[in-house]
Amino acid sequence: MAEAQIVGWAHSVFGKSEAPDTASLMAEVTGPALEHAGIGAEEVDGVFVGVFNNGFSNQDFQASLVAMGHDGLRHAPATRYENACATGTAALNGAMDFIAAGRGRIALVVGAEKMTATPGAQVGDILLGCSWREEEGETPGGFAGIFGRIAQGYFQKYGDRSEALARIAAKNHANGVENPYAHMRKDIGFEACNAVTDRNPYVAAPLRRTDCSLVSDGAAALVLADAETARRCAGAVAVRARAHVNDILALSRRDVLAFEGPKRAWARALQQGGLTLDDLSLVETHDCFTIAELLEYEAMGLAAPGQGHRVIEEGVTSKDGRLPVNPSGGLKSKGHPIGATGVSMHVMAAMQLMGEAGGMQVPDAKLAGVFNMGGAAVTSYVSLLERVG
């Protein structure tokens, strides 16, 4: 089996883009990713596209749009993937499976989303498509309301952890200052994140505006190659282990606070890689809302259930802590263009491992974990990456 390695990447600036659509956003990263890898478009055996869409644009058939911005890819087989907020990693896993199966030697993965042209209330409803509409479709606050309910349940069971959530937000915003691709490069500080004010109102109590990731436009791309092909490239990042676990969509049919899908995905990936959390240099995790990052601390094994607040309070996940989490600023600061998010997280991890992360750099980074989640812990992907060569 020919395991895929990451040999190149590109990343747009996330935020409110002047690019009118996903085709334009994809064009921003496709050529640069191939150039970074030293791979010609004619060498690409397959294109794997992650775009959620679900109403953000009336132009669909998104897989065909990559070639619209790069003529050299017009005959490369292209397929679009969708798996809620984990859409980008779904496309990446499809590309890795393609290479592992021997169907091709080089694959291009592109994730993109154009969100800011859609009115806010409509964005909330589109994202509710990642929930079980039959029971959750009228949740006040849209998808933020789903995680507001999760935070309420957590607080009722374990006590008010608003301060811990504010510390997570402040950490990620401070980290994002050093990320040139981030939507919001501003160190807001703990006090501002912890206060409820006109600038930081409740969005879906107990979640405040600073507890919620940003609605963003953006794109990211990865070039993958089999090991033999990767040896001709300047450097490569290998996927030492990966896991994908799903759980029931309806919240009424599971204990969402257990984050069982993420917990199983982390355990499976660590076992497959022969690793423990202590072996990791950093983690890029899915902080769509700060309560998600808190629960992910518990799911990955940094703390027992109900004790995730200690992880952030003790500085474990700070950039200079025992296990830096989201040195890129995470979704909270970097932004969350749905289809691009999972690809972006892997780009950030690869940059760290290759020593190309600039001001975000974690010293001597050797192993990185990536956790990308779709829905409220419905689909969970964990990737464990390491530099080779």
Tab-separated table of C-alpha atoms in Angstrom:
chain	number	residue	atom	x	y	z
A	1	MET	CA	0.000	0.000	0.000
A	2	ALA	CA	1.473	3.363	-1.079
A	3	GLU	CA	0.784	5.764	1.782
A	4	ALA	CA	0.366	9.387	0.729
A	5	GLN	CA	2.680	12.173	1.889
A	6	ILE	CA	2.076	15.917	1.859
A	7	VAL	CA	4.587	17.581	-0.456
A	8	GLY	CA	3.121	21.038	-1.008
A	9	TRP	CA	0.424	23.465	0.057
A	10	ALA	CA	-1.045	26.927	-0.301
A	11	HIS	CA	-3.437	28.993	1.797
A	12	SER	CA	-5.456	32.133	1.105
A	13	VAL	CA	-6.044	34.850	3.655
A	14	PHE	CA	-9.289	34.003	5.450
A	15	GLY	CA	-11.876	36.716	6.039
A	16	LYS	CA	-14.177	38.793	3.883
A	17	SER	CA	-12.676	38.203	0.460
A	18	GLU	CA	-13.171	40.228	-2.697
A	19	ALA	CA	-13.164	36.923	-4.595
A	20	PRO	CA	-16.759	36.566	-5.834
A	21	ASP	CA	-17.102	32.781	-5.581
A	22	THR	CA	-15.485	29.460	-4.740
A	23	ALA	CA	-14.059	29.123	-8.255
A	24	SER	CA	-12.049	32.307	-7.702
A	25	LEU	CA	-10.990	31.229	-4.215
A	26	MET	CA	-9.808	27.848	-5.506
A	27	ALA	CA	-7.809	29.568	-8.233
A	28	GLU	CA	-5.927	31.530	-5.554
A	29	VAL	CA	-4.423	28.362	-4.067
A	30	THR	CA	-4.302	25.721	-6.812
A	31	GLY	CA	-1.337	27.020	-8.814
A	32	PRO	CA	0.679	28.095	-5.742
A	33	ALA	CA	0.217	24.680	-4.094
A	34	LEU	CA	1.516	22.869	-7.195
A	35	GLU	CA	4.397	25.332	-7.455
A	36	HIS	CA	5.266	24.843	-3.775
A	37	ALA	CA	5.381	21.080	-4.364
A	38	GLY	CA	7.366	21.386	-7.590
A	39	ILE	CA	4.642	19.377	-9.360
A	40	GLY	CA	3.258	20.142	-12.798
A	41	ALA	CA	-0.505	20.191	-13.323
A	42	GLU	CA	-0.151	17.504	-15.979
A	43	GLU	CA	1.224	15.141	-13.312
A	44	VAL	CA	-1.890	15.316	-11.124
A	45	ASP	CA	-3.778	12.020	-11.211
A	46	GLY	CA	-6.822	13.148	-9.233
A	47	VAL	CA	-8.390	16.283	-7.755
A	48	PHE	CA	-10.348	16.105	-4.487
A	49	VAL	CA	-12.512	19.097	-3.655
A	50	GLY	CA	-14.094	19.998	-0.319
A	51	VAL	CA	-16.966	22.511	-0.455
A	52	PHE	CA	-19.959	22.424	1.900
A	53	ASN	CA	-22.127	24.954	-0.008
A	54	ASN	CA	-25.662	23.812	0.998
A	55	GLY	CA	-27.047	27.131	-0.208
A	56	PHE	CA	-24.126	29.553	0.083
A	57	SER	CA	-24.037	29.606	-3.732
A	58	ASN	CA	-26.413	28.589	-6.499
A	59	GLN	CA	-23.386	27.364	-8.457
A	60	ASP	CA	-22.773	23.760	-7.519
A	61	PHE	CA	-20.870	20.967	-9.304
A	62	GLN	CA	-17.939	22.317	-7.316
A	63	ALA	CA	-15.444	19.650	-8.379
A	64	SER	CA	-15.487	21.075	-11.902
A	65	LEU	CA	-14.519	24.549	-10.713
A	66	VAL	CA	-10.852	23.789	-9.998
A	67	ALA	CA	-10.102	23.391	-13.701
A	68	MET	CA	-11.962	26.635	-14.409
A	69	GLY	CA	-9.063	28.420	-12.705
A	70	HIS	CA	-6.277	26.172	-14.008
A	71	ASP	CA	-6.463	24.850	-17.575
A	72	GLY	CA	-3.729	22.313	-16.883
A	73	LEU	CA	-6.176	20.339	-14.735
A	74	ARG	CA	-8.999	20.155	-17.283
A	75	HIS	CA	-8.642	16.391	-17.820
A	76	ALA	CA	-7.705	15.364	-14.265
A	77	PRO	CA	-10.505	13.339	-12.617
A	78	ALA	CA	-12.154	15.545	-9.989
A	79	THR	CA	-14.614	14.667	-7.232
A	80	ARG	CA	-16.351	16.846	-4.666
A	81	TYR	CA	-16.676	15.773	-1.001
A	82	GLU	CA	-19.034	17.046	1.703
A	83	ASN	CA	-19.090	16.108	5.380
A	84	ALA	CA	-20.360	19.184	7.241
A	85	CYS	CA	-17.568	21.162	8.940
A	86	ALA	CA	-15.164	18.253	8.315
A	87	THR	CA	-15.632	18.524	4.550
A	88	GLY	CA	-11.997	19.460	3.927
A	89	THR	CA	-10.603	16.475	5.795
A	90	ALA	CA	-13.095	14.191	4.044
A	91	ALA	CA	-11.589	15.333	0.723
A	92	LEU	CA	-8.083	14.810	2.101
A	93	ASN	CA	-8.914	11.282	3.263
A	94	GLY	CA	-10.389	10.525	-0.149
A	95	ALA	CA	-7.126	11.612	-1.763
A	96	MET	CA	-5.068	9.498	0.649
A	97	ASP	CA	-7.245	6.462	-0.056
A	98	PHE	CA	-6.832	7.080	-3.809
A	99	ILE	CA	-3.041	6.983	-3.524
A	100	ALA	CA	-3.021	4.084	-1.031
A	101	ALA	CA	-5.132	2.039	-3.451
A	102	GLY	CA	-2.584	2.615	-6.199
A	103	ARG	CA	-5.026	4.438	-8.459
A	104	GLY	CA	-2.704	7.420	-8.753
A	105	ARG	CA	0.609	8.780	-7.512
A	106	ILE	CA	-0.182	12.485	-7.149
A	107	ALA	CA	-3.367	14.093	-5.847
A	108	LEU	CA	-4.479	17.680	-5.361
A	109	VAL	CA	-6.814	18.515	-2.479
A	110	VAL	CA	-8.632	21.870	-2.508
A	111	GLY	CA	-11.044	23.141	0.147
A	112	ALA	CA	-13.007	26.369	-0.211
A	113	GLU	CA	-16.072	28.265	0.963
A	114	LYS	CA	-17.615	31.656	0.191
A	115	MET	CA	-19.763	32.595	3.191
A	116	THR	CA	-19.686	36.359	3.796
A	117	ALA	CA	-21.904	37.253	0.821
A	118	THR	CA	-24.785	35.434	2.535
A	119	PRO	CA	-26.907	37.336	5.113
A	120	GLY	CA	-26.213	36.357	8.724
A	121	ALA	CA	-29.585	34.810	9.486
A	122	GLN	CA	-29.355	32.716	6.318
A	123	VAL	CA	-25.843	31.559	7.298
A	124	GLY	CA	-27.246	30.324	10.610
A	125	ASP	CA	-29.977	28.376	8.855
A	126	ILE	CA	-27.597	26.878	6.281
A	127	LEU	CA	-25.351	25.640	9.082
A	128	LEU	CA	-28.341	24.093	10.845
A	129	GLY	CA	-28.243	21.647	7.963
A	130	CYS	CA	-25.415	20.042	9.972
A	131	SER	CA	-27.940	19.131	12.685
A	132	TRP	CA	-31.000	16.841	12.773
A	133	ARG	CA	-33.546	19.352	11.497
A	134	GLU	CA	-36.525	17.216	12.506
A	135	GLU	CA	-35.713	17.905	16.168
A	136	GLU	CA	-33.141	20.718	16.147
A	137	GLY	CA	-34.134	22.792	13.122
A	138	GLU	CA	-35.858	25.525	15.126
A	139	THR	CA	-32.993	26.047	17.594
A	140	PRO	CA	-32.708	29.772	18.417
A	141	GLY	CA	-29.358	31.188	17.362
A	142	GLY	CA	-28.863	28.700	14.534
A	143	PHE	CA	-25.896	26.364	14.860
A	144	ALA	CA	-24.469	28.527	17.652
A	145	GLY	CA	-27.649	27.631	19.513
A	146	ILE	CA	-26.789	23.921	19.235
A	147	PHE	CA	-23.466	24.502	20.970
A	148	GLY	CA	-25.122	26.923	23.375
A	149	ARG	CA	-27.328	24.005	24.472
A	150	ILE	CA	-24.220	21.843	24.837
A	151	ALA	CA	-22.541	24.515	26.973
A	152	GLN	CA	-25.678	24.851	29.119
A	153	GLY	CA	-25.704	21.090	29.694
A	154	TYR	CA	-22.004	21.093	30.575
A	155	PHE	CA	-22.403	23.966	33.042
A	156	GLN	CA	-25.397	22.273	34.675
A	157	LYS	CA	-23.414	19.059	35.135
A	158	TYR	CA	-19.979	20.432	36.045
A	159	GLY	CA	-20.446	24.076	37.035
A	160	ASP	CA	-20.128	27.405	35.242
A	161	ARG	CA	-16.976	27.341	33.119
A	162	SER	CA	-17.428	30.700	31.394
A	163	GLU	CA	-13.982	31.835	32.526
A	164	ALA	CA	-12.354	28.733	31.022
A	165	LEU	CA	-14.113	29.400	27.703
A	166	ALA	CA	-12.879	33.002	27.784
A	167	ARG	CA	-9.323	31.792	28.407
A	168	ILE	CA	-9.570	29.506	25.362
A	169	ALA	CA	-10.823	32.408	23.216
A	170	ALA	CA	-8.080	34.730	24.501
A	171	LYS	CA	-5.372	32.093	23.870
A	172	ASN	CA	-6.477	31.513	20.310
A	173	HIS	CA	-6.802	35.195	19.494
A	174	ALA	CA	-3.316	35.843	20.917
A	175	ASN	CA	-1.930	33.021	18.766
A	176	GLY	CA	-3.729	34.307	15.687
A	177	VAL	CA	-1.842	37.598	15.769
A	178	GLU	CA	1.144	35.727	14.314
A	179	ASN	CA	-0.875	33.997	11.573
A	180	PRO	CA	-0.684	35.952	8.304
A	181	TYR	CA	-3.692	34.015	6.962
A	182	ALA	CA	-5.997	34.677	9.932
A	183	HIS	CA	-9.321	36.462	9.600
A	184	MET	CA	-8.831	38.322	12.902
A	185	ARG	CA	-5.263	39.134	13.940
A	186	LYS	CA	-6.031	40.869	17.217
A	187	ASP	CA	-5.124	39.958	20.798
A	188	ILE	CA	-8.431	40.627	22.551
A	189	GLY	CA	-7.333	39.560	26.034
A	190	PHE	CA	-9.044	37.499	28.710
A	191	GLU	CA	-11.000	40.326	30.350
A	192	ALA	CA	-12.703	41.361	27.112
A	193	CYS	CA	-13.493	37.734	26.233
A	194	ASN	CA	-14.900	37.067	29.703
A	195	ALA	CA	-17.162	40.123	29.831
A	196	VAL	CA	-20.693	40.358	28.489
A	197	THR	CA	-20.919	43.771	26.828
A	198	ASP	CA	-22.448	45.508	23.829
A	199	ARG	CA	-19.343	44.460	21.888
A	200	ASN	CA	-19.428	40.944	23.278
A	201	PRO	CA	-23.085	40.001	23.762
A	202	TYR	CA	-24.537	36.566	24.273
A	203	VAL	CA	-25.044	34.873	20.915
A	204	ALA	CA	-26.518	31.692	22.371
A	205	ALA	CA	-26.177	31.844	26.155
A	206	PRO	CA	-23.857	31.021	27.793
A	207	LEU	CA	-21.806	31.498	24.604
A	208	ARG	CA	-20.737	35.055	23.881
A	209	ARG	CA	-19.591	36.470	20.571
A	210	THR	CA	-15.964	35.742	21.488
A	211	ASP	CA	-16.901	32.089	22.070
A	212	CYS	CA	-17.942	31.662	18.422
A	213	SER	CA	-15.786	31.186	15.337
A	214	LEU	CA	-15.938	33.659	12.489
A	215	VAL	CA	-17.960	33.494	9.281
A	216	SER	CA	-15.250	33.596	6.640
A	217	ASP	CA	-14.313	33.179	3.010
A	218	GLY	CA	-11.195	31.277	2.088
A	219	ALA	CA	-9.406	28.380	0.442
A	220	ALA	CA	-6.510	26.044	1.121
A	221	ALA	CA	-4.822	23.336	-0.925
A	222	LEU	CA	-2.544	20.346	-0.378
A	223	VAL	CA	-0.525	18.307	-2.843
A	224	LEU	CA	-0.103	14.620	-1.969
A	225	ALA	CA	2.244	12.077	-3.480
A	226	ASP	CA	3.183	8.467	-2.873
A	227	ALA	CA	6.456	7.915	-0.998
A	228	GLU	CA	8.528	7.225	-4.118
A	229	THR	CA	7.355	10.402	-5.824
A	230	ALA	CA	7.718	12.418	-2.610
A	231	ARG	CA	11.433	11.652	-2.472
A	232	ARG	CA	12.030	13.953	-5.437
A	233	CYS	CA	10.382	16.860	-3.592
A	234	ALA	CA	12.171	19.281	-1.265
A	235	GLY	CA	10.512	17.822	1.827
A	236	ALA	CA	7.477	15.843	2.868
A	237	VAL	CA	5.088	15.311	5.755
A	238	ALA	CA	3.798	11.797	6.326
A	239	VAL	CA	0.464	10.831	7.815
A	240	ARG	CA	1.605	8.413	10.513
A	241	ALA	CA	-1.952	7.537	11.492
A	242	ARG	CA	-5.502	8.644	10.752
A	243	ALA	CA	-8.929	7.747	12.048
A	244	HIS	CA	-12.505	8.572	11.119
A	245	VAL	CA	-15.415	7.885	13.490
A	246	ASN	CA	-19.084	8.810	13.207
A	247	ASP	CA	-21.851	9.108	15.788
A	248	ILE	CA	-25.638	9.520	15.707
A	249	LEU	CA	-26.779	12.832	14.201
A	250	ALA	CA	-29.707	13.471	16.576
A	251	LEU	CA	-28.649	14.930	19.939
A	252	SER	CA	-31.627	13.211	21.602
A	253	ARG	CA	-30.100	9.793	20.937
A	254	ARG	CA	-26.737	10.269	22.644
A	255	ASP	CA	-24.906	11.993	25.483
A	256	VAL	CA	-23.247	14.773	23.522
A	257	LEU	CA	-21.141	15.815	26.533
A	258	ALA	CA	-19.306	12.496	26.268
A	259	PHE	CA	-17.946	13.507	22.842
A	260	GLU	CA	-17.737	9.784	22.183
A	261	GLY	CA	-16.922	10.079	18.474
A	262	PRO	CA	-13.938	12.407	19.032
A	263	LYS	CA	-12.769	10.256	21.946
A	264	ARG	CA	-12.839	7.094	19.828
A	265	ALA	CA	-11.128	8.808	16.898
A	266	TRP	CA	-8.271	10.042	19.094
A	267	ALA	CA	-7.828	6.656	20.755
A	268	ARG	CA	-7.860	4.835	17.421
A	269	ALA	CA	-5.338	7.164	15.767
A	270	LEU	CA	-2.937	7.136	18.731
A	271	GLN	CA	-3.070	3.342	18.918
A	272	GLN	CA	-2.518	3.015	15.163
A	273	GLY	CA	0.475	5.356	15.336
A	274	GLY	CA	1.939	3.742	18.458
A	275	LEU	CA	1.858	7.135	20.172
A	276	THR	CA	0.592	8.922	23.257
A	277	LEU	CA	-0.352	12.576	23.661
A	278	ASP	CA	3.054	13.124	25.290
A	279	ASP	CA	4.672	12.348	21.920
A	280	LEU	CA	2.879	15.210	20.158
A	281	SER	CA	4.492	18.621	19.674
A	282	LEU	CA	1.211	20.421	18.967
A	283	VAL	CA	-2.446	19.960	18.044
A	284	GLU	CA	-4.661	21.889	15.643
A	285	THR	CA	-8.200	21.282	16.894
A	286	HIS	CA	-11.713	22.211	15.859
A	287	ASP	CA	-12.709	25.180	18.042
A	288	CYS	CA	-15.852	26.136	16.142
A	289	PHE	CA	-17.014	27.249	19.589
A	290	THR	CA	-14.892	27.469	22.725
A	291	ILE	CA	-17.006	24.796	24.444
A	292	ALA	CA	-15.943	22.441	21.623
A	293	GLU	CA	-12.252	22.955	22.399
A	294	LEU	CA	-12.931	22.403	26.110
A	295	LEU	CA	-14.723	19.121	25.383
A	296	GLU	CA	-11.968	18.125	22.975
A	297	TYR	CA	-9.399	18.432	25.780
A	298	GLU	CA	-11.368	15.756	27.589
A	299	ALA	CA	-11.941	13.639	24.480
A	300	MET	CA	-8.246	13.517	23.561
A	301	GLY	CA	-7.335	12.554	27.108
A	302	LEU	CA	-5.802	15.731	28.528
A	303	ALA	CA	-8.375	15.763	31.340
A	304	ALA	CA	-11.110	13.664	32.894
A	305	PRO	CA	-14.754	14.537	32.103
A	306	GLY	CA	-15.643	17.843	33.715
A	307	GLN	CA	-11.995	18.783	34.278
A	308	GLY	CA	-11.161	20.378	30.938
A	309	HIS	CA	-11.045	23.813	32.577
A	310	ARG	CA	-7.864	22.826	34.410
A	311	VAL	CA	-6.054	22.287	31.104
A	312	ILE	CA	-6.476	25.901	30.011
A	313	GLU	CA	-6.118	27.366	33.497
A	314	GLU	CA	-2.782	25.579	34.019
A	315	GLY	CA	-1.449	26.694	30.632
A	316	VAL	CA	-1.075	23.168	29.271
A	317	THR	CA	-2.345	24.182	25.816
A	318	SER	CA	-0.678	27.583	25.602
A	319	LYS	CA	1.871	28.076	22.839
A	320	ASP	CA	4.647	27.559	25.395
A	321	GLY	CA	2.751	24.852	27.285
A	322	ARG	CA	3.198	21.091	27.430
A	323	LEU	CA	0.924	20.560	24.388
A	324	PRO	CA	0.249	23.733	22.385
A	325	VAL	CA	-3.265	23.652	20.945
A	326	ASN	CA	-4.144	25.872	17.997
A	327	PRO	CA	-0.870	27.814	17.647
A	328	SER	CA	-2.429	29.038	14.377
A	329	GLY	CA	-5.218	30.759	16.315
A	330	GLY	CA	-7.648	27.994	15.443
A	331	LEU	CA	-11.028	28.535	13.864
A	332	LYS	CA	-11.669	31.177	16.506
A	333	SER	CA	-9.068	33.580	15.129
A	334	LYS	CA	-8.158	32.128	11.726
A	335	GLY	CA	-11.780	31.806	10.620
A	336	HIS	CA	-13.993	28.918	9.569
A	337	PRO	CA	-14.798	28.797	5.830
A	338	ILE	CA	-16.453	25.386	6.098
A	339	GLY	CA	-14.996	23.483	3.142
A	340	ALA	CA	-11.524	24.962	3.602
A	341	THR	CA	-11.216	24.360	7.338
A	342	GLY	CA	-9.946	20.777	7.438
A	343	VAL	CA	-7.461	21.420	4.614
A	344	SER	CA	-6.283	24.579	6.375
A	345	MET	CA	-5.693	22.715	9.644
A	346	HIS	CA	-3.453	20.209	7.862
A	347	VAL	CA	-1.576	23.028	6.102
A	348	MET	CA	-0.951	24.678	9.482
A	349	ALA	CA	0.341	21.407	10.949
A	350	ALA	CA	2.565	20.740	7.924
A	351	MET	CA	4.053	24.228	8.139
A	352	GLN	CA	4.948	23.579	11.783
A	353	LEU	CA	6.635	20.267	11.003
A	354	MET	CA	8.639	21.761	8.135
A	355	GLY	CA	9.711	24.738	10.260
A	356	GLU	CA	7.869	27.157	7.971
A	357	ALA	CA	5.319	28.540	10.457
A	358	GLY	CA	7.053	31.870	11.078
A	359	GLY	CA	5.765	33.613	14.197
A	360	MET	CA	3.412	30.684	14.845
A	361	GLN	CA	6.300	28.224	15.057
A	362	VAL	CA	6.401	25.763	17.937
A	363	PRO	CA	10.105	25.058	18.555
A	364	ASP	CA	11.410	21.683	17.344
A	365	ALA	CA	7.977	20.437	16.242
A	366	LYS	CA	8.216	16.767	15.268
A	367	LEU	CA	4.689	15.307	15.552
A	368	ALA	CA	1.386	17.115	15.094
A	369	GLY	CA	-2.197	16.089	15.732
A	370	VAL	CA	-5.152	17.451	13.760
A	371	PHE	CA	-8.762	17.059	14.884
A	372	ASN	CA	-11.517	18.144	12.483
A	373	MET	CA	-15.170	17.682	13.421
A	374	GLY	CA	-18.425	17.814	11.480
A	375	GLY	CA	-21.639	18.773	13.248
A	376	ALA	CA	-21.887	18.467	17.026
A	377	ALA	CA	-19.321	15.653	17.320
A	378	VAL	CA	-21.128	13.691	14.592
A	379	THR	CA	-18.166	12.980	12.307
A	380	SER	CA	-14.643	13.082	13.724
A	381	TYR	CA	-11.298	12.896	11.939
A	382	VAL	CA	-7.894	12.658	13.622
A	383	SER	CA	-4.635	12.817	11.675
A	384	LEU	CA	-1.174	12.361	13.214
A	385	LEU	CA	1.530	13.925	11.062
A	386	GLU	CA	5.340	13.765	11.085
A	387	ARG	CA	8.106	15.109	8.907
A	388	VAL	CA	10.018	12.687	6.717
A	389	GLY	CA	13.265	13.203	4.859
